[in-house]
Amino acid sequence: MTASPAAQARPVRIGVQVAPQHAPYEVIRDTAAALEDAGVDILFNWDHFFPLSGDPNGLHFESWTMLAALAEQTSRVELGALVNCNSYRNANLQADMARTIDHISAKGGTGRFIFGTGSGWFERDYDEYGFEFGTAGSRLNALARDLPLIEDRWGKLNPPPTRDIPVLIGGGGEKKTLKIVATHADIWHSFADVPTLEHKLGVLEGWCGEIGRDFAAIEVSNELRNRTVETADELLALGTTLFTLGISGPNYDLAVVHDWLAWRDEKNAAAA
């Protein structure tokens, strides 16, 4: 499989996931500012209640309230969670929060919020905060149920969102997740390696054909952490245009971010 003409026409973008763990908020805030100044395209955090690496009881902050603060702090970069957990909040509330951050980020223009979402997986979050964990299947069923409610609520809010809020969905399950992606997502994110990605894209294209969705309308996103430039080039050749890079506290390493920004600029210049 090679990239579609629509994918080839998209610029390469770099999103940085600033893990909200093991660092004071002031450090996270300053890191976000430095990343915007450096020219990253998207700032992400994640929607968990505890660290995912290092000390499991270390410093950690909540996703949505942080995104609202980052929306006010920044002026150019897009932002969102990689990804929101659908289980933790009522669907209509999620829609309203997303719309509100969209307006906070607009600064008199068009909003910059990306609604990244998924079905959830980290059992400790559920157990300690009192949410029913269920099964992987039940959580995916809930996501499929709730996304139409979220989209419907966006059409009812006053004021409405400043734009059609892009929906990013993470995950690679072929029977449920990729069908949900085909139905609702503007961006599909995965951690798939090159052979797996090629296979999954074929499955996603099949689902798009079945439901009547333009496969080329979905932007493909993948993770750069621990990838080589050669692998990134192969992912790009398959149609990946959004590349994410996770960094974690207590000391957020921006040197690797600058390296990948240079790679992005080189690719975009060559395509111009």
mmCIF file of C-alpha atoms in Angstrom:
data_model
loop_
_atom_site.group_PDB
_atom_site.id
_atom_site.type_symbol
_atom_site.label_atom_id
_atom_site.label_comp_id
_atom_site.label_asym_id
_atom_site.label_seq_id
_atom_site.Cartn_x
_atom_site.Cartn_y
_atom_site.Cartn_z
ATOM 1 C CA MET A 1 0.000 0.000 0.000
ATOM 2 C CA THR A 2 1.223 3.498 -0.837
ATOM 3 C CA ALA A 3 -0.027 6.812 0.473
ATOM 4 C CA SER A 4 -3.167 8.212 -1.143
ATOM 5 C CA PRO A 5 -2.935 11.530 -3.057
ATOM 6 C CA ALA A 6 -4.794 13.218 -0.186
ATOM 7 C CA ALA A 7 -2.263 11.955 2.344
ATOM 8 C CA GLN A 8 0.623 12.986 0.115
ATOM 9 C CA ALA A 9 -0.841 16.491 -0.037
ATOM 10 C CA ARG A 10 -0.913 16.877 3.755
ATOM 11 C CA PRO A 11 2.062 18.475 5.438
ATOM 12 C CA VAL A 12 4.050 16.447 7.923
ATOM 13 C CA ARG A 13 3.139 17.517 11.457
ATOM 14 C CA ILE A 14 4.802 16.921 14.806
ATOM 15 C CA GLY A 15 2.789 16.545 17.979
ATOM 16 C CA VAL A 16 4.493 16.297 21.361
ATOM 17 C CA GLN A 17 2.806 14.498 24.242
ATOM 18 C CA VAL A 18 3.955 16.140 27.458
ATOM 19 C CA ALA A 19 3.244 13.426 30.012
ATOM 20 C CA PRO A 20 1.776 15.253 33.049
ATOM 21 C CA GLN A 21 3.837 13.212 35.509
ATOM 22 C CA HIS A 22 6.820 13.588 37.835
ATOM 23 C CA ALA A 23 7.081 17.374 37.392
ATOM 24 C CA PRO A 24 5.560 20.456 39.056
ATOM 25 C CA TYR A 25 2.922 22.208 36.977
ATOM 26 C CA GLU A 26 5.214 25.187 36.491
ATOM 27 C CA VAL A 27 7.698 22.950 34.670
ATOM 28 C CA ILE A 28 4.947 21.521 32.469
ATOM 29 C CA ARG A 29 3.691 25.036 31.678
ATOM 30 C CA ASP A 30 7.174 26.249 30.749
ATOM 31 C CA THR A 31 7.784 23.131 28.644
ATOM 32 C CA ALA A 32 4.579 23.807 26.712
ATOM 33 C CA ALA A 33 5.697 27.371 26.053
ATOM 34 C CA ALA A 34 9.100 26.214 24.837
ATOM 35 C CA LEU A 35 7.498 23.652 22.523
ATOM 36 C CA GLU A 36 5.191 26.233 20.983
ATOM 37 C CA ASP A 37 8.145 28.563 20.467
ATOM 38 C CA ALA A 38 10.095 25.706 18.863
ATOM 39 C CA GLY A 39 7.353 25.225 16.273
ATOM 40 C CA VAL A 40 5.617 21.976 17.205
ATOM 41 C CA ASP A 41 2.213 21.586 15.602
ATOM 42 C CA ILE A 42 0.251 19.988 18.447
ATOM 43 C CA LEU A 43 0.631 19.746 22.220
ATOM 44 C CA PHE A 44 -0.826 16.622 23.782
ATOM 45 C CA ASN A 45 -1.104 15.358 27.332
ATOM 46 C CA TRP A 46 -2.842 12.152 28.464
ATOM 47 C CA ASP A 47 -5.991 11.380 30.418
ATOM 48 C CA HIS A 48 -4.842 9.366 33.407
ATOM 49 C CA PHE A 49 -4.856 9.941 37.163
ATOM 50 C CA PHE A 50 -1.532 8.322 38.037
ATOM 51 C CA PRO A 51 1.909 8.041 36.418
ATOM 52 C CA LEU A 52 2.319 5.365 33.782
ATOM 53 C CA SER A 53 6.075 5.032 34.314
ATOM 54 C CA GLY A 54 8.513 5.673 37.128
ATOM 55 C CA ASP A 55 7.161 6.041 40.652
ATOM 56 C CA PRO A 56 3.508 4.917 40.383
ATOM 57 C CA ASN A 57 2.593 7.388 43.130
ATOM 58 C CA GLY A 58 4.678 10.272 41.806
ATOM 59 C CA LEU A 59 3.543 13.759 40.871
ATOM 60 C CA HIS A 60 0.656 13.767 38.415
ATOM 61 C CA PHE A 61 -1.976 16.200 37.090
ATOM 62 C CA GLU A 62 -5.423 15.890 35.479
ATOM 63 C CA SER A 63 -5.825 16.236 31.713
ATOM 64 C CA TRP A 64 -8.800 18.450 30.888
ATOM 65 C CA THR A 65 -8.168 21.236 33.398
ATOM 66 C CA MET A 66 -4.570 21.377 32.183
ATOM 67 C CA LEU A 67 -5.699 21.577 28.549
ATOM 68 C CA ALA A 68 -7.896 24.573 29.363
ATOM 69 C CA ALA A 69 -4.922 26.332 30.955
ATOM 70 C CA LEU A 70 -2.681 25.494 27.989
ATOM 71 C CA ALA A 71 -5.365 26.768 25.613
ATOM 72 C CA GLU A 72 -5.277 30.136 27.343
ATOM 73 C CA GLN A 73 -1.479 30.181 27.551
ATOM 74 C CA THR A 74 -0.787 29.387 23.907
ATOM 75 C CA SER A 75 -1.699 31.201 20.705
ATOM 76 C CA ARG A 76 -0.750 29.028 17.719
ATOM 77 C CA VAL A 77 -0.281 25.358 18.556
ATOM 78 C CA GLU A 78 -3.198 22.899 18.487
ATOM 79 C CA LEU A 79 -3.803 20.883 21.638
ATOM 80 C CA GLY A 80 -5.644 17.890 23.028
ATOM 81 C CA ALA A 81 -5.332 14.635 24.931
ATOM 82 C CA LEU A 82 -3.651 11.560 23.499
ATOM 83 C CA VAL A 83 -6.159 10.361 24.452
ATOM 84 C CA ASN A 84 -9.197 11.247 26.556
ATOM 85 C CA CYS A 85 -10.811 8.284 28.336
ATOM 86 C CA ASN A 86 -14.452 8.059 27.345
ATOM 87 C CA SER A 87 -15.342 6.128 30.514
ATOM 88 C CA TYR A 88 -14.621 8.910 32.975
ATOM 89 C CA ARG A 89 -17.217 11.498 31.910
ATOM 90 C CA ASN A 90 -20.737 11.724 30.600
ATOM 91 C CA ALA A 91 -20.787 12.064 26.800
ATOM 92 C CA ASN A 92 -22.640 15.381 26.783
ATOM 93 C CA LEU A 93 -20.261 16.782 29.391
ATOM 94 C CA GLN A 94 -17.284 15.775 27.244
ATOM 95 C CA ALA A 95 -18.823 17.635 24.309
ATOM 96 C CA ASP A 96 -19.358 20.756 26.400
ATOM 97 C CA MET A 97 -15.838 20.701 27.825
ATOM 98 C CA ALA A 98 -14.391 20.262 24.346
ATOM 99 C CA ARG A 99 -16.483 23.156 23.011
ATOM 100 C CA THR A 100 -15.368 25.359 25.912
ATOM 101 C CA ILE A 101 -11.665 24.646 25.365
ATOM 102 C CA ASP A 102 -12.232 25.225 21.643
ATOM 103 C CA HIS A 103 -13.409 28.756 22.472
ATOM 104 C CA ILE A 104 -10.679 29.389 25.049
ATOM 105 C CA SER A 105 -8.099 28.480 22.408
ATOM 106 C CA ALA A 106 -9.683 30.566 19.647
ATOM 107 C CA LYS A 107 -8.437 33.997 20.828
ATOM 108 C CA GLY A 108 -10.960 35.702 18.545
ATOM 109 C CA GLY A 109 -10.367 33.296 15.646
ATOM 110 C CA THR A 110 -10.712 29.583 15.057
ATOM 111 C CA GLY A 111 -10.251 27.153 17.907
ATOM 112 C CA ARG A 112 -7.241 24.854 18.201
ATOM 113 C CA PHE A 113 -8.665 21.986 20.253
ATOM 114 C CA ILE A 114 -8.463 18.387 18.993
ATOM 115 C CA PHE A 115 -10.829 15.897 20.614
ATOM 116 C CA GLY A 116 -8.564 12.891 21.037
ATOM 117 C CA THR A 117 -10.460 10.007 22.587
ATOM 118 C CA GLY A 118 -10.403 6.301 23.267
ATOM 119 C CA SER A 119 -12.111 3.600 25.292
ATOM 120 C CA GLY A 120 -9.684 3.490 28.249
ATOM 121 C CA TRP A 121 -7.373 0.739 29.487
ATOM 122 C CA PHE A 122 -5.508 1.627 32.725
ATOM 123 C CA GLU A 123 -7.346 -0.321 35.411
ATOM 124 C CA ARG A 124 -5.906 1.588 38.362
ATOM 125 C CA ASP A 125 -7.595 4.772 37.143
ATOM 126 C CA TYR A 126 -10.946 3.012 37.227
ATOM 127 C CA ASP A 127 -10.451 1.258 40.542
ATOM 128 C CA GLU A 128 -9.205 4.229 42.542
ATOM 129 C CA TYR A 129 -11.657 6.754 41.086
ATOM 130 C CA GLY A 130 -14.691 4.494 41.304
ATOM 131 C CA PHE A 131 -15.415 3.837 37.622
ATOM 132 C CA GLU A 132 -16.578 0.452 36.382
ATOM 133 C CA PHE A 133 -13.741 -1.145 34.420
ATOM 134 C CA GLY A 134 -15.836 -3.659 32.514
ATOM 135 C CA THR A 135 -14.171 -5.372 29.585
ATOM 136 C CA ALA A 136 -12.303 -4.134 26.528
ATOM 137 C CA GLY A 137 -15.395 -4.935 24.494
ATOM 138 C CA SER A 138 -17.813 -3.115 26.792
ATOM 139 C CA ARG A 139 -15.590 -0.045 26.875
ATOM 140 C CA LEU A 140 -15.410 0.025 23.061
ATOM 141 C CA ASN A 141 -19.183 -0.396 22.879
ATOM 142 C CA ALA A 142 -19.530 2.601 25.173
ATOM 143 C CA LEU A 143 -17.247 4.661 22.938
ATOM 144 C CA ALA A 144 -19.297 3.743 19.862
ATOM 145 C CA ARG A 145 -22.469 4.675 21.750
ATOM 146 C CA ASP A 146 -21.149 7.987 23.058
ATOM 147 C CA LEU A 147 -19.475 9.514 20.005
ATOM 148 C CA PRO A 148 -22.795 10.217 18.224
ATOM 149 C CA LEU A 149 -24.062 11.838 21.439
ATOM 150 C CA ILE A 150 -20.961 14.051 21.573
ATOM 151 C CA GLU A 151 -21.304 15.054 17.940
ATOM 152 C CA ASP A 152 -25.028 15.746 18.416
ATOM 153 C CA ARG A 153 -24.371 17.901 21.486
ATOM 154 C CA TRP A 154 -21.885 20.016 19.550
ATOM 155 C CA GLY A 155 -24.774 20.951 17.263
ATOM 156 C CA LYS A 156 -26.935 22.073 20.195
ATOM 157 C CA LEU A 157 -24.519 24.144 22.274
ATOM 158 C CA ASN A 158 -24.779 27.926 22.413
ATOM 159 C CA PRO A 159 -22.364 29.186 21.317
ATOM 160 C CA PRO A 160 -21.401 26.290 19.061
ATOM 161 C CA PRO A 161 -17.770 25.261 18.543
ATOM 162 C CA THR A 162 -15.767 27.677 16.408
ATOM 163 C CA ARG A 163 -15.007 24.874 13.935
ATOM 164 C CA ASP A 164 -15.793 21.232 13.283
ATOM 165 C CA ILE A 165 -13.689 19.945 16.176
ATOM 166 C CA PRO A 166 -11.297 17.306 14.796
ATOM 167 C CA VAL A 167 -11.799 13.879 16.350
ATOM 168 C CA LEU A 168 -8.704 11.754 16.931
ATOM 169 C CA ILE A 169 -9.244 8.119 17.905
ATOM 170 C CA GLY A 170 -6.477 5.873 19.138
ATOM 171 C CA GLY A 171 -6.268 2.091 18.881
ATOM 172 C CA GLY A 172 -5.974 -0.651 16.317
ATOM 173 C CA GLY A 173 -8.596 -3.305 17.009
ATOM 174 C CA GLU A 174 -9.872 -4.492 13.642
ATOM 175 C CA LYS A 175 -13.432 -5.552 14.487
ATOM 176 C CA LYS A 176 -14.541 -2.597 16.619
ATOM 177 C CA THR A 177 -11.970 0.178 16.936
ATOM 178 C CA LEU A 178 -11.202 0.658 13.262
ATOM 179 C CA LYS A 179 -14.923 0.632 12.448
ATOM 180 C CA ILE A 180 -15.378 3.440 14.983
ATOM 181 C CA VAL A 181 -12.427 5.257 13.391
ATOM 182 C CA ALA A 182 -13.975 4.905 9.933
ATOM 183 C CA THR A 183 -17.268 6.263 11.214
ATOM 184 C CA HIS A 184 -16.127 9.174 13.371
ATOM 185 C CA ALA A 185 -12.415 10.015 13.210
ATOM 186 C CA ASP A 186 -10.614 12.782 11.386
ATOM 187 C CA ILE A 187 -7.311 11.386 12.697
ATOM 188 C CA TRP A 188 -6.405 7.779 13.502
ATOM 189 C CA HIS A 189 -3.517 7.248 15.924
ATOM 190 C CA SER A 190 -1.594 4.043 16.567
ATOM 191 C CA PHE A 191 1.799 2.744 17.661
ATOM 192 C CA ALA A 192 1.884 0.175 14.839
ATOM 193 C CA ASP A 193 5.163 -0.806 13.228
ATOM 194 C CA VAL A 194 5.506 -0.571 9.459
ATOM 195 C CA PRO A 195 4.166 -4.032 8.450
ATOM 196 C CA THR A 196 1.336 -3.815 10.992
ATOM 197 C CA LEU A 197 0.415 -0.316 9.886
ATOM 198 C CA GLU A 198 0.202 -1.399 6.258
ATOM 199 C CA HIS A 199 -2.161 -4.207 7.255
ATOM 200 C CA LYS A 200 -4.291 -2.015 9.542
ATOM 201 C CA LEU A 201 -4.641 0.649 6.867
ATOM 202 C CA GLY A 202 -6.059 -2.000 4.573
ATOM 203 C CA VAL A 203 -8.581 -2.961 7.250
ATOM 204 C CA LEU A 204 -9.483 0.693 7.853
ATOM 205 C CA GLU A 205 -9.944 1.273 4.135
ATOM 206 C CA GLY A 206 -12.265 -1.733 4.062
ATOM 207 C CA TRP A 207 -14.392 -0.333 6.859
ATOM 208 C CA CYS A 208 -14.517 3.054 5.104
ATOM 209 C CA GLY A 209 -15.771 1.356 1.958
ATOM 210 C CA GLU A 210 -18.410 -0.543 3.912
ATOM 211 C CA ILE A 211 -19.871 2.549 5.592
ATOM 212 C CA GLY A 212 -19.346 4.951 2.683
ATOM 213 C CA ARG A 213 -16.582 7.080 4.200
ATOM 214 C CA ASP A 214 -13.734 8.623 2.215
ATOM 215 C CA PHE A 215 -10.667 6.765 3.472
ATOM 216 C CA ALA A 216 -8.395 9.593 2.313
ATOM 217 C CA ALA A 217 -10.181 12.020 4.643
ATOM 218 C CA ILE A 218 -8.642 10.345 7.703
ATOM 219 C CA GLU A 219 -5.192 11.573 8.723
ATOM 220 C CA VAL A 220 -2.840 8.832 9.909
ATOM 221 C CA SER A 221 -0.862 9.407 13.111
ATOM 222 C CA ASN A 222 1.936 7.326 14.634
ATOM 223 C CA GLU A 223 4.450 7.522 17.475
ATOM 224 C CA LEU A 224 8.110 8.482 16.985
ATOM 225 C CA ARG A 225 9.556 7.468 20.340
ATOM 226 C CA ASN A 226 12.298 4.857 19.828
ATOM 227 C CA ARG A 227 11.902 5.116 16.036
ATOM 228 C CA THR A 228 14.727 5.703 13.590
ATOM 229 C CA VAL A 229 14.602 8.203 10.754
ATOM 230 C CA GLU A 230 14.477 5.266 8.354
ATOM 231 C CA THR A 231 11.376 3.901 10.068
ATOM 232 C CA ALA A 232 9.757 7.333 10.082
ATOM 233 C CA ASP A 233 10.411 7.590 6.356
ATOM 234 C CA GLU A 234 8.692 4.241 5.825
ATOM 235 C CA LEU A 235 5.705 5.299 7.929
ATOM 236 C CA LEU A 236 5.508 8.497 5.903
ATOM 237 C CA ALA A 237 5.562 6.518 2.657
ATOM 238 C CA LEU A 238 2.509 4.574 3.889
ATOM 239 C CA GLY A 239 0.617 7.808 4.485
ATOM 240 C CA THR A 240 1.430 8.787 8.058
ATOM 241 C CA THR A 241 1.607 12.577 8.267
ATOM 242 C CA LEU A 242 1.100 13.256 11.979
ATOM 243 C CA PHE A 243 4.004 12.025 14.093
ATOM 244 C CA THR A 244 3.800 12.173 17.874
ATOM 245 C CA LEU A 245 6.623 12.104 20.362
ATOM 246 C CA GLY A 246 6.140 11.373 24.055
ATOM 247 C CA ILE A 247 8.317 13.115 26.637
ATOM 248 C CA SER A 248 8.116 12.805 30.413
ATOM 249 C CA GLY A 249 9.114 14.671 33.545
ATOM 250 C CA PRO A 250 10.865 15.460 35.716
ATOM 251 C CA ASN A 251 13.212 16.810 33.037
ATOM 252 C CA TYR A 252 11.525 17.085 29.645
ATOM 253 C CA ASP A 253 14.137 16.462 26.950
ATOM 254 C CA LEU A 254 13.502 18.886 24.080
ATOM 255 C CA ALA A 255 16.660 18.042 22.126
ATOM 256 C CA VAL A 256 14.999 15.049 20.481
ATOM 257 C CA VAL A 257 12.011 17.240 19.635
ATOM 258 C CA HIS A 258 14.236 19.689 17.767
ATOM 259 C CA ASP A 259 15.756 16.797 15.805
ATOM 260 C CA TRP A 260 12.338 15.626 14.639
ATOM 261 C CA LEU A 261 11.228 19.168 13.835
ATOM 262 C CA ALA A 262 14.213 19.460 11.518
ATOM 263 C CA TRP A 263 13.174 16.172 9.872
ATOM 264 C CA ARG A 264 9.615 17.506 9.468
ATOM 265 C CA ASP A 265 10.833 20.721 7.878
ATOM 266 C CA GLU A 266 13.060 18.800 5.490
ATOM 267 C CA LYS A 267 10.170 16.591 4.378
ATOM 268 C CA ASN A 268 7.781 19.505 3.920
ATOM 269 C CA ALA A 269 10.344 21.520 1.981
ATOM 270 C CA ALA A 270 10.976 18.572 -0.335
ATOM 271 C CA ALA A 271 7.227 18.201 -0.980
ATOM 272 C CA ALA A 272 6.666 21.899 -1.669
#
